[in-house]
PDB file of C-alpha atoms and ligand atoms in Angstrom:
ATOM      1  CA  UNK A   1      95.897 107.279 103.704  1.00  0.00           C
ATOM      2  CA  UNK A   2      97.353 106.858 107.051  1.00  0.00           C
ATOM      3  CA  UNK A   3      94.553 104.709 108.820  1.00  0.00           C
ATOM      4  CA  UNK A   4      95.925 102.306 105.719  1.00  0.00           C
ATOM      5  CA  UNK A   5      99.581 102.404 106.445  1.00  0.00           C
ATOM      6  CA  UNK A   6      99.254 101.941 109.401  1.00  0.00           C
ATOM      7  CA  UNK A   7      96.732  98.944 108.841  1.00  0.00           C
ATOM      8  CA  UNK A   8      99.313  97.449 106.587  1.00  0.00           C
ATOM      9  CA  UNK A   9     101.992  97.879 109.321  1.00  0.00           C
ATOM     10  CA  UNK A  10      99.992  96.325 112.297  1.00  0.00           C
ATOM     11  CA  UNK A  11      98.863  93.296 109.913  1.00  0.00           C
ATOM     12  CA  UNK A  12     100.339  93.207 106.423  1.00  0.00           C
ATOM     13  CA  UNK A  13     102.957  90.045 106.503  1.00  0.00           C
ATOM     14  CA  UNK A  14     105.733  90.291 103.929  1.00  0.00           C
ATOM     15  CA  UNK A  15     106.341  87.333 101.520  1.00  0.00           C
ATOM     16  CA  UNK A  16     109.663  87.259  99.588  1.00  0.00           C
ATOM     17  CA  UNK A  17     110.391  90.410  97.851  1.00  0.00           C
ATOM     18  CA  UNK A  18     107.410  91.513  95.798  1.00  0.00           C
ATOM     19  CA  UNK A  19     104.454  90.259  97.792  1.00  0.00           C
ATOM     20  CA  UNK A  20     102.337  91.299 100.670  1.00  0.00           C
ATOM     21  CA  UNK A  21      99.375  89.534 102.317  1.00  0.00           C
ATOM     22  CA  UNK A  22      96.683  91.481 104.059  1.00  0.00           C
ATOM     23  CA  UNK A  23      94.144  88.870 104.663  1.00  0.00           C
ATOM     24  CA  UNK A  24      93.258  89.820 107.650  1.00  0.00           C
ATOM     25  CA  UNK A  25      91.335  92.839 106.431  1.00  0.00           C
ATOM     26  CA  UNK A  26      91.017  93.180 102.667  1.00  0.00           C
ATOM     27  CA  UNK A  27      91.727  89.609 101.009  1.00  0.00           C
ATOM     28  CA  UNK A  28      89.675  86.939 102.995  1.00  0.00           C
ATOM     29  CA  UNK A  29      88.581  88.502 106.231  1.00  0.00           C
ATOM     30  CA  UNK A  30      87.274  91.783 105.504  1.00  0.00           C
ATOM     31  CA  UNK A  31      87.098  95.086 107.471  1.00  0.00           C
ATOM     32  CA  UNK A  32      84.207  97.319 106.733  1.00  0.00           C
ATOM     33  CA  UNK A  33      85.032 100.280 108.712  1.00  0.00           C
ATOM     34  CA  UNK A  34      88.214 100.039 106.588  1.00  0.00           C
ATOM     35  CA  UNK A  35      86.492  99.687 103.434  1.00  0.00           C
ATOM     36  CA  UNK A  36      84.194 102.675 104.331  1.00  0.00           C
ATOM     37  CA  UNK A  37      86.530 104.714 104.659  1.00  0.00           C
ATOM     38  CA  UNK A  38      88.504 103.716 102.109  1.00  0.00           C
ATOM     39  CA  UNK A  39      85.401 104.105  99.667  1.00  0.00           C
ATOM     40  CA  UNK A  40      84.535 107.925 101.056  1.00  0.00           C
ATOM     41  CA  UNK A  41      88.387 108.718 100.281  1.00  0.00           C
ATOM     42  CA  UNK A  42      87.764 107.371  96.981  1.00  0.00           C
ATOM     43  CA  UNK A  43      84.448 108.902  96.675  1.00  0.00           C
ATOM     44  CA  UNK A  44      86.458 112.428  97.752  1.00  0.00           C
ATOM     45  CA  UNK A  45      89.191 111.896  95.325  1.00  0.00           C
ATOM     46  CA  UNK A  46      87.202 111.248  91.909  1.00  0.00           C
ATOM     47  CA  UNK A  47      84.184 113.722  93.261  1.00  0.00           C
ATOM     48  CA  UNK A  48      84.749 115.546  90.057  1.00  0.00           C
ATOM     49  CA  UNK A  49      84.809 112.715  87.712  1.00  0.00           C
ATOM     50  CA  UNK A  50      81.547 112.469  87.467  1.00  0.00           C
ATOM     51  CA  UNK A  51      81.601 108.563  87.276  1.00  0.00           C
ATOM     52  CA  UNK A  52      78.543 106.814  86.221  1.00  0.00           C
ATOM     53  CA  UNK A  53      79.723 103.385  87.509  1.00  0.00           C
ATOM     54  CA  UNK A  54      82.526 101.336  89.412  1.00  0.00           C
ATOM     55  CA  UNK A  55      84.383  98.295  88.316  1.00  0.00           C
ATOM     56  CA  UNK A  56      86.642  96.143  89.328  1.00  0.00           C
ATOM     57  CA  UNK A  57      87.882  92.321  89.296  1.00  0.00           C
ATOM     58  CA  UNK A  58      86.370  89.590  91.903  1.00  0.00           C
ATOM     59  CA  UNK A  59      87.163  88.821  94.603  1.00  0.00           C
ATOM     60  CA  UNK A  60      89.200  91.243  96.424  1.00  0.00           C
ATOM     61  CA  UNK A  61      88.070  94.403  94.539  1.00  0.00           C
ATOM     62  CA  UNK A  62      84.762  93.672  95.142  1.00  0.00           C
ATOM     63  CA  UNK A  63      84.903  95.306  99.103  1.00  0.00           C
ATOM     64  CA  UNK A  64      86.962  98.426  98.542  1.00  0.00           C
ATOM     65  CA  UNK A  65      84.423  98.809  94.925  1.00  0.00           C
ATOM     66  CA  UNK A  66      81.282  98.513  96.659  1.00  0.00           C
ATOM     67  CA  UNK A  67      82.016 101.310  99.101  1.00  0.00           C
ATOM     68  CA  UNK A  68      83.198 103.467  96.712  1.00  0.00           C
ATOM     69  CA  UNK A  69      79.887 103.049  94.623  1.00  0.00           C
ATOM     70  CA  UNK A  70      77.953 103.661  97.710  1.00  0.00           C
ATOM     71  CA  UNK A  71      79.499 107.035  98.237  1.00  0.00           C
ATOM     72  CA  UNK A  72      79.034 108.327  95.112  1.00  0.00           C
ATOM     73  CA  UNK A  73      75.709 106.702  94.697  1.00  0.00           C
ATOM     74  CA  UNK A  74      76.790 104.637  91.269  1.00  0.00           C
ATOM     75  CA  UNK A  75      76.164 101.021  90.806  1.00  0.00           C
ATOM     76  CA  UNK A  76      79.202  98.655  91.012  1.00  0.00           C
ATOM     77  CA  UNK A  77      79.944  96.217  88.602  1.00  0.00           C
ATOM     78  CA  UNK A  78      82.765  93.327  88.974  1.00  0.00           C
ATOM     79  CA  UNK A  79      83.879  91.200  86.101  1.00  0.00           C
ATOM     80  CA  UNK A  80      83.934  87.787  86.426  1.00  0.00           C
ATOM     81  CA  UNK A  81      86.451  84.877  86.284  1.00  0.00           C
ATOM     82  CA  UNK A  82      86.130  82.333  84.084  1.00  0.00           C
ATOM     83  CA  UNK A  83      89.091  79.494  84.156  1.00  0.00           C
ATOM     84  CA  UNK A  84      88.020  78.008  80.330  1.00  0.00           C
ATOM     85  CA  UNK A  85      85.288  80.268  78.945  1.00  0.00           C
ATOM     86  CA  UNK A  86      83.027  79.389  75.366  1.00  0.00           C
ATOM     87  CA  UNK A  87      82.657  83.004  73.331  1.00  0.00           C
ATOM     88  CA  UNK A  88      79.343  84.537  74.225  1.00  0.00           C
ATOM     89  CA  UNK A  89      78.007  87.450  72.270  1.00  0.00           C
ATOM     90  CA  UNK A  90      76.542  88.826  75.214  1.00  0.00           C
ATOM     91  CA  UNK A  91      79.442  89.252  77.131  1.00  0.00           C
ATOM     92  CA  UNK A  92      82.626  91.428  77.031  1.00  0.00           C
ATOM     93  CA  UNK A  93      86.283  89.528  77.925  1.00  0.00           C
ATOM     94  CA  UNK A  94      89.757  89.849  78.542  1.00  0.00           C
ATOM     95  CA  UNK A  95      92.891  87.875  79.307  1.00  0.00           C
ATOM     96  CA  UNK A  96      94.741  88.554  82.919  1.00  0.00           C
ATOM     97  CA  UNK A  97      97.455  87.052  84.056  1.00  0.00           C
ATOM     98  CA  UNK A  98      97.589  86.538  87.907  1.00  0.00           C
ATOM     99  CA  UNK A  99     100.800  87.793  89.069  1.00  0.00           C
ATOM    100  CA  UNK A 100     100.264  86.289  92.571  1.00  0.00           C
ATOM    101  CA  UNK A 101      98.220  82.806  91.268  1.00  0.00           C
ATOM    102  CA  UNK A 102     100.665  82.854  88.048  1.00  0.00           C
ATOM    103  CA  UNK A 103      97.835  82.097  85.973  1.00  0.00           C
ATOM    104  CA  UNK A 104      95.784  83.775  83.103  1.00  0.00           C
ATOM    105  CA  UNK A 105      91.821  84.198  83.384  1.00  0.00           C
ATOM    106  CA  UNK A 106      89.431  84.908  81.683  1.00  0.00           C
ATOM    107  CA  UNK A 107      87.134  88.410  83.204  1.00  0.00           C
ATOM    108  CA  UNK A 108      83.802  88.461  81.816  1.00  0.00           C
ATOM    109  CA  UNK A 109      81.395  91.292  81.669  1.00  0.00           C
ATOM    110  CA  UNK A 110      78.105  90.750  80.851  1.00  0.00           C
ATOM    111  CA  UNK A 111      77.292  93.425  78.011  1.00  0.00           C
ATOM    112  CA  UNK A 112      73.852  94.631  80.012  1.00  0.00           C
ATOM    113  CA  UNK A 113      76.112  96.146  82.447  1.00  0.00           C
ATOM    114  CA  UNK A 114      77.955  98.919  81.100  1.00  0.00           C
ATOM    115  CA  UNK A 115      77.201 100.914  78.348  1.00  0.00           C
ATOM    116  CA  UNK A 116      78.417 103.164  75.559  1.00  0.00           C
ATOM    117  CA  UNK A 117      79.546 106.480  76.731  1.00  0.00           C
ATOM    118  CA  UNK A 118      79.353 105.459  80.067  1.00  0.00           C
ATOM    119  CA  UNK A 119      82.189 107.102  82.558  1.00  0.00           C
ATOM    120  CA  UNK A 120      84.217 104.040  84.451  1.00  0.00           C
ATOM    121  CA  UNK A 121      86.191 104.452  87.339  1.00  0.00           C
ATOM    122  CA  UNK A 122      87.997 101.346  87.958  1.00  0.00           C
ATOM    123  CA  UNK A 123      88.845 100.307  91.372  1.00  0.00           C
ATOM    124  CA  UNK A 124      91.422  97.470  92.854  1.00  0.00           C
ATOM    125  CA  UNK A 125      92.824  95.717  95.948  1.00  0.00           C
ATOM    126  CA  UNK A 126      96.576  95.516  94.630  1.00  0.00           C
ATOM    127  CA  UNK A 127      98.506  97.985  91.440  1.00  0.00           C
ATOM    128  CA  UNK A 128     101.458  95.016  90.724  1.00  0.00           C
ATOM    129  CA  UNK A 129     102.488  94.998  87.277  1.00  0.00           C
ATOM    130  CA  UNK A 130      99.120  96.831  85.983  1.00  0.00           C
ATOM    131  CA  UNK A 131      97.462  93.018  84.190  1.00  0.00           C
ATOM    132  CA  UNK A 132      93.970  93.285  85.887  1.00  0.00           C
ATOM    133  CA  UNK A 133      93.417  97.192  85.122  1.00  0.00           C
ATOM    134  CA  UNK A 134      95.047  96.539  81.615  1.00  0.00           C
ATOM    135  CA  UNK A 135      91.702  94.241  81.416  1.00  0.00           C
ATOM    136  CA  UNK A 136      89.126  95.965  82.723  1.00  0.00           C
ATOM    137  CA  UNK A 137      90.484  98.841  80.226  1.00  0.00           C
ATOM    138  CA  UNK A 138      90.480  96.146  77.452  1.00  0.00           C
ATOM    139  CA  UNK A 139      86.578  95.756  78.381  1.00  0.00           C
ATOM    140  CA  UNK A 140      85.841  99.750  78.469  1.00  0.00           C
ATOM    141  CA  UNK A 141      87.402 100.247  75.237  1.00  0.00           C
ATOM    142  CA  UNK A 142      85.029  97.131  74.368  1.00  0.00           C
ATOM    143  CA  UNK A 143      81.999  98.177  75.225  1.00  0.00           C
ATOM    144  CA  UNK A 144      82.886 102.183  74.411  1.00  0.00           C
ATOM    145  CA  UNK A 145      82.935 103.421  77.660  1.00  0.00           C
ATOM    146  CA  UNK A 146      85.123 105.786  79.039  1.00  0.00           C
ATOM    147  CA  UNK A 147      87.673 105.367  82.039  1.00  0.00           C
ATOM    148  CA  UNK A 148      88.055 108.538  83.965  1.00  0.00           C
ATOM    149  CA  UNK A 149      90.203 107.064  86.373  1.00  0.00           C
ATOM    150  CA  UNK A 150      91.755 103.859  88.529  1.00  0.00           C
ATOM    151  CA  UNK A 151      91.671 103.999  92.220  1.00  0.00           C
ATOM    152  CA  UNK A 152      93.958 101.355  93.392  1.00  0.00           C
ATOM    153  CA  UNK A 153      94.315 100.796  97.845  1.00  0.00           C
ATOM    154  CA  UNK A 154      98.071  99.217  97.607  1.00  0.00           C
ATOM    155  CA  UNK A 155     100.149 100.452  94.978  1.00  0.00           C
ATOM    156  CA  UNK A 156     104.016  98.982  94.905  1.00  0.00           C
ATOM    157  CA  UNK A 157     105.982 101.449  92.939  1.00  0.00           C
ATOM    158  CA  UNK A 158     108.713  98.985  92.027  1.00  0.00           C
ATOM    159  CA  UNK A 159     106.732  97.280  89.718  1.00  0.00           C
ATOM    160  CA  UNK A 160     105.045  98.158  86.623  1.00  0.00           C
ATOM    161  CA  UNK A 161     102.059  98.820  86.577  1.00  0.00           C
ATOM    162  CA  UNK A 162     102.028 102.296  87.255  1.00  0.00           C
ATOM    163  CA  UNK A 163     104.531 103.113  84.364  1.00  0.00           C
ATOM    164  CA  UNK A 164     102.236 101.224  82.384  1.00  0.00           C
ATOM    165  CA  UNK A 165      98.844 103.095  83.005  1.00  0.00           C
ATOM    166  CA  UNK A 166     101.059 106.227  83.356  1.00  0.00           C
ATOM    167  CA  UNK A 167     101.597 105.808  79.655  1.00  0.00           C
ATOM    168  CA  UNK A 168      97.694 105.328  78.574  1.00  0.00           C
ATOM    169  CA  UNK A 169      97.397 108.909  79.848  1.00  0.00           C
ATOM    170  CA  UNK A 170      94.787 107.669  82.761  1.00  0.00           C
ATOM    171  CA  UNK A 171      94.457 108.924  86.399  1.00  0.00           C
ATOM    172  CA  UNK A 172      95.629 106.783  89.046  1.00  0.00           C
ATOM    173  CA  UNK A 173      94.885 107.462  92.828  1.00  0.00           C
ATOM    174  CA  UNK A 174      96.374 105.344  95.244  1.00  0.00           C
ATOM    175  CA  UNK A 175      95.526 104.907  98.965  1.00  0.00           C
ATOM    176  CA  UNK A 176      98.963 103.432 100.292  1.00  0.00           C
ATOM    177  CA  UNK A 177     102.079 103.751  98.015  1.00  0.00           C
ATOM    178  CA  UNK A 178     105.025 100.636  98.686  1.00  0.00           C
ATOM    179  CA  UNK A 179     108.584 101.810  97.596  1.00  0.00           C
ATOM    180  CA  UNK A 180     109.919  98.028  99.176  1.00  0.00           C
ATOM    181  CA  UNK A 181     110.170  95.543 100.886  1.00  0.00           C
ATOM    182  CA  UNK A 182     113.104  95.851 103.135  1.00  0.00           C
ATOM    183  CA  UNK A 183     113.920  92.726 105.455  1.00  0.00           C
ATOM    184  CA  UNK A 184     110.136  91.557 105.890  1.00  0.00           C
ATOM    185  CA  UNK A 185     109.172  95.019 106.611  1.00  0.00           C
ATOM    186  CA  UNK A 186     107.297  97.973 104.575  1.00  0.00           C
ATOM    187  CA  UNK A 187     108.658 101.053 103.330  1.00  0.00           C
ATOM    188  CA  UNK A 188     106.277 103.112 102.174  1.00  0.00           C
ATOM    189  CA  UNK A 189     106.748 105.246  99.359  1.00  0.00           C
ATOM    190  CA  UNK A 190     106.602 108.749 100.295  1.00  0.00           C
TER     191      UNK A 190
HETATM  192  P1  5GP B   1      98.568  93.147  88.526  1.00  0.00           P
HETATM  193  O1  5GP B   1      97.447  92.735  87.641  1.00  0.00           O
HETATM  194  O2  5GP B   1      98.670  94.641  88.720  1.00  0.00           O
HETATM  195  O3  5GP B   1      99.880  92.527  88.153  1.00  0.00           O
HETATM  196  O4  5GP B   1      98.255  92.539  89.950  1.00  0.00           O
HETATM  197  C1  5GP B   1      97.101  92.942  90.602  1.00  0.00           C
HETATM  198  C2  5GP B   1      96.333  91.775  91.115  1.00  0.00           C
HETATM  199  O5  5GP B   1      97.196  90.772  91.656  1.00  0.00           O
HETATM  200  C3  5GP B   1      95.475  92.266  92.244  1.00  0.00           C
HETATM  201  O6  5GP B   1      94.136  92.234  91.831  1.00  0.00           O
HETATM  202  C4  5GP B   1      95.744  91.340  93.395  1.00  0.00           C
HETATM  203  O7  5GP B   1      94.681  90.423  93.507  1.00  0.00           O
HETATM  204  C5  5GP B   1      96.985  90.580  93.034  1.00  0.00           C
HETATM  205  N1  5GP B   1      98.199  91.088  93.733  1.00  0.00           N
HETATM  206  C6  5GP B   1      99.269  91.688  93.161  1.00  0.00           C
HETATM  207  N2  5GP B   1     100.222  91.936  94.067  1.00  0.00           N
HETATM  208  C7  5GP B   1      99.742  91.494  95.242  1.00  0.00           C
HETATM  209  C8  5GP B   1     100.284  91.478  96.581  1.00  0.00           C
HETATM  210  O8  5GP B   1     101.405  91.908  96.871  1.00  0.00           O
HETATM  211  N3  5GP B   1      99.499  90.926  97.538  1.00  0.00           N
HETATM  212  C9  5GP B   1      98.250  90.428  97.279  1.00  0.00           C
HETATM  213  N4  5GP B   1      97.563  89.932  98.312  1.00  0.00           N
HETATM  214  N5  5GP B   1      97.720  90.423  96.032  1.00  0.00           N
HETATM  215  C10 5GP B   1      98.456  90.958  95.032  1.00  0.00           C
END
C-alpha cells in the first residue's frame, strides 16, 4: 500500500536492526484517515472471506481492527492483557511473548464474544516473529471458530512470523512488506 510506505518513510524511525517505531500515526498518536484507508484495503482484500468478526490484540491493533470491521460491517473484538491472570471459565486465554516489551501476557477473550463456527479474520499493527497471531489462533481454535485469514499493516520478512503462519496453511495479507533495515533506513520488500 503505497500511502503506507510512504507513511513509514516520512515518519517511521529505525531502532537497531529489527525494530521500527511509528508512533506518530499507528502506536500512540493515531491517524484516522490512515486507518480508514487502511481498513477499506483490508475490507477489499478479505471481501470474499465472508468474515463474521475481527480480532486483534490491544492496544495498537485496536485502530487498524476497528476500521476494518467498519467496512465490512462485522463487530470487532480485541483480546485483552492481563499481566497475572486467575483461570476464569468464562474466558478464553493465551500466552504471548512481547518481542518489543520482552515479556509474556496473558490475552483474554471473554467467551460471549466469539462463537463456534464463527469466521475470524485477525488483524495486527506489526507481523515480527508471528507470537500475538500464534495467540489469537490459540483462542479460535479455543472457542471453535474458524480463521479465514490475518491482515497484518507492517510485515518484516526477516523474521519469522510469516514462515510460521505460512506453515498453519492460513492467509496472510500485508499492507507494507520490510525486507531490512539498512543503515537507519527502510527497504521495503518488494
Ligand atoms: P510478534 O508477536 O509477531 O513477534 O510481534 C508482533 C507484536 O509486537 C505487534 O503486536 C507489535 O505490537 C509488536 N512489534 C513487533 N515488531 C515491532 C516493531 O518493529 N515496531 C513496533 N512498534 N512494534 C512491534
Amino acid at each position: 500500500m503505497k500511502l503506507l510506505e510512504e507513511r513509514i518513510k516520512q515518519d517511521g524511525r529505525v531502532i537497531g536492526t529489527e525494530v521500527l517505531k511509528v508512533d506518530n500515526f499507528l502506536n500512540h498518536q493515531v491517524d484516522p484517515a490512515l486507518m480508514k484507508a487502511m481498513g477499506d484495503e483490508f475490507a477489499r482484500l478479505f471481501a470474499d472471506a465472508k468474515v463474521d468478526k475481527v480480532l486483534t490484540v490491544e492496544s495498537s491493533g485496536i485502530a487498524p481492527a476497528v476500521f476494518t470491521a467498519l467496512a465490512l460491517n462485522v463487530p470487532m473484538v480485541f483480546a485483552r492483557k492481563k499481566k497475572s491472570l486467575t483461570l476464569s471459565e468464562d474466558h478464553y486465554t493465551a500466552d504471548v511473548y512481547s518481542f518489543t516489551k520482552q515479556e509474556t501476557n496473558h490475552v483474554i477473550v471473554d467467551k460471549r464474544f466469539i462463537q463456534p463456527g464463527e469466521r475470524l479474520l485477525l488483524i495486527d499493527d506489526f507481523l515480527a516473529n508471528g507470537q500475538a497471531v500464534e495467540g489469537m489462533m490459540q483462542i479460535a481454535e479455543a472457542a471453535d471458530a474458524e480463521v479465514v485469514g490475518v491482515g497484518i499493516v507492517i510485515e518484516k520478512t526477516f523474521q519469522k512470523g510469516r514462515a510460521l503462519l505460512d506453515e498453519r496453511d492460513v492467509r496472510v495479507e500485508s499492507l507494507a512488506r520490510i525486507a531490512a533495515f539498512e543503515d537507519g533506513e527502510v527497504i521495503f520488500a518488494d
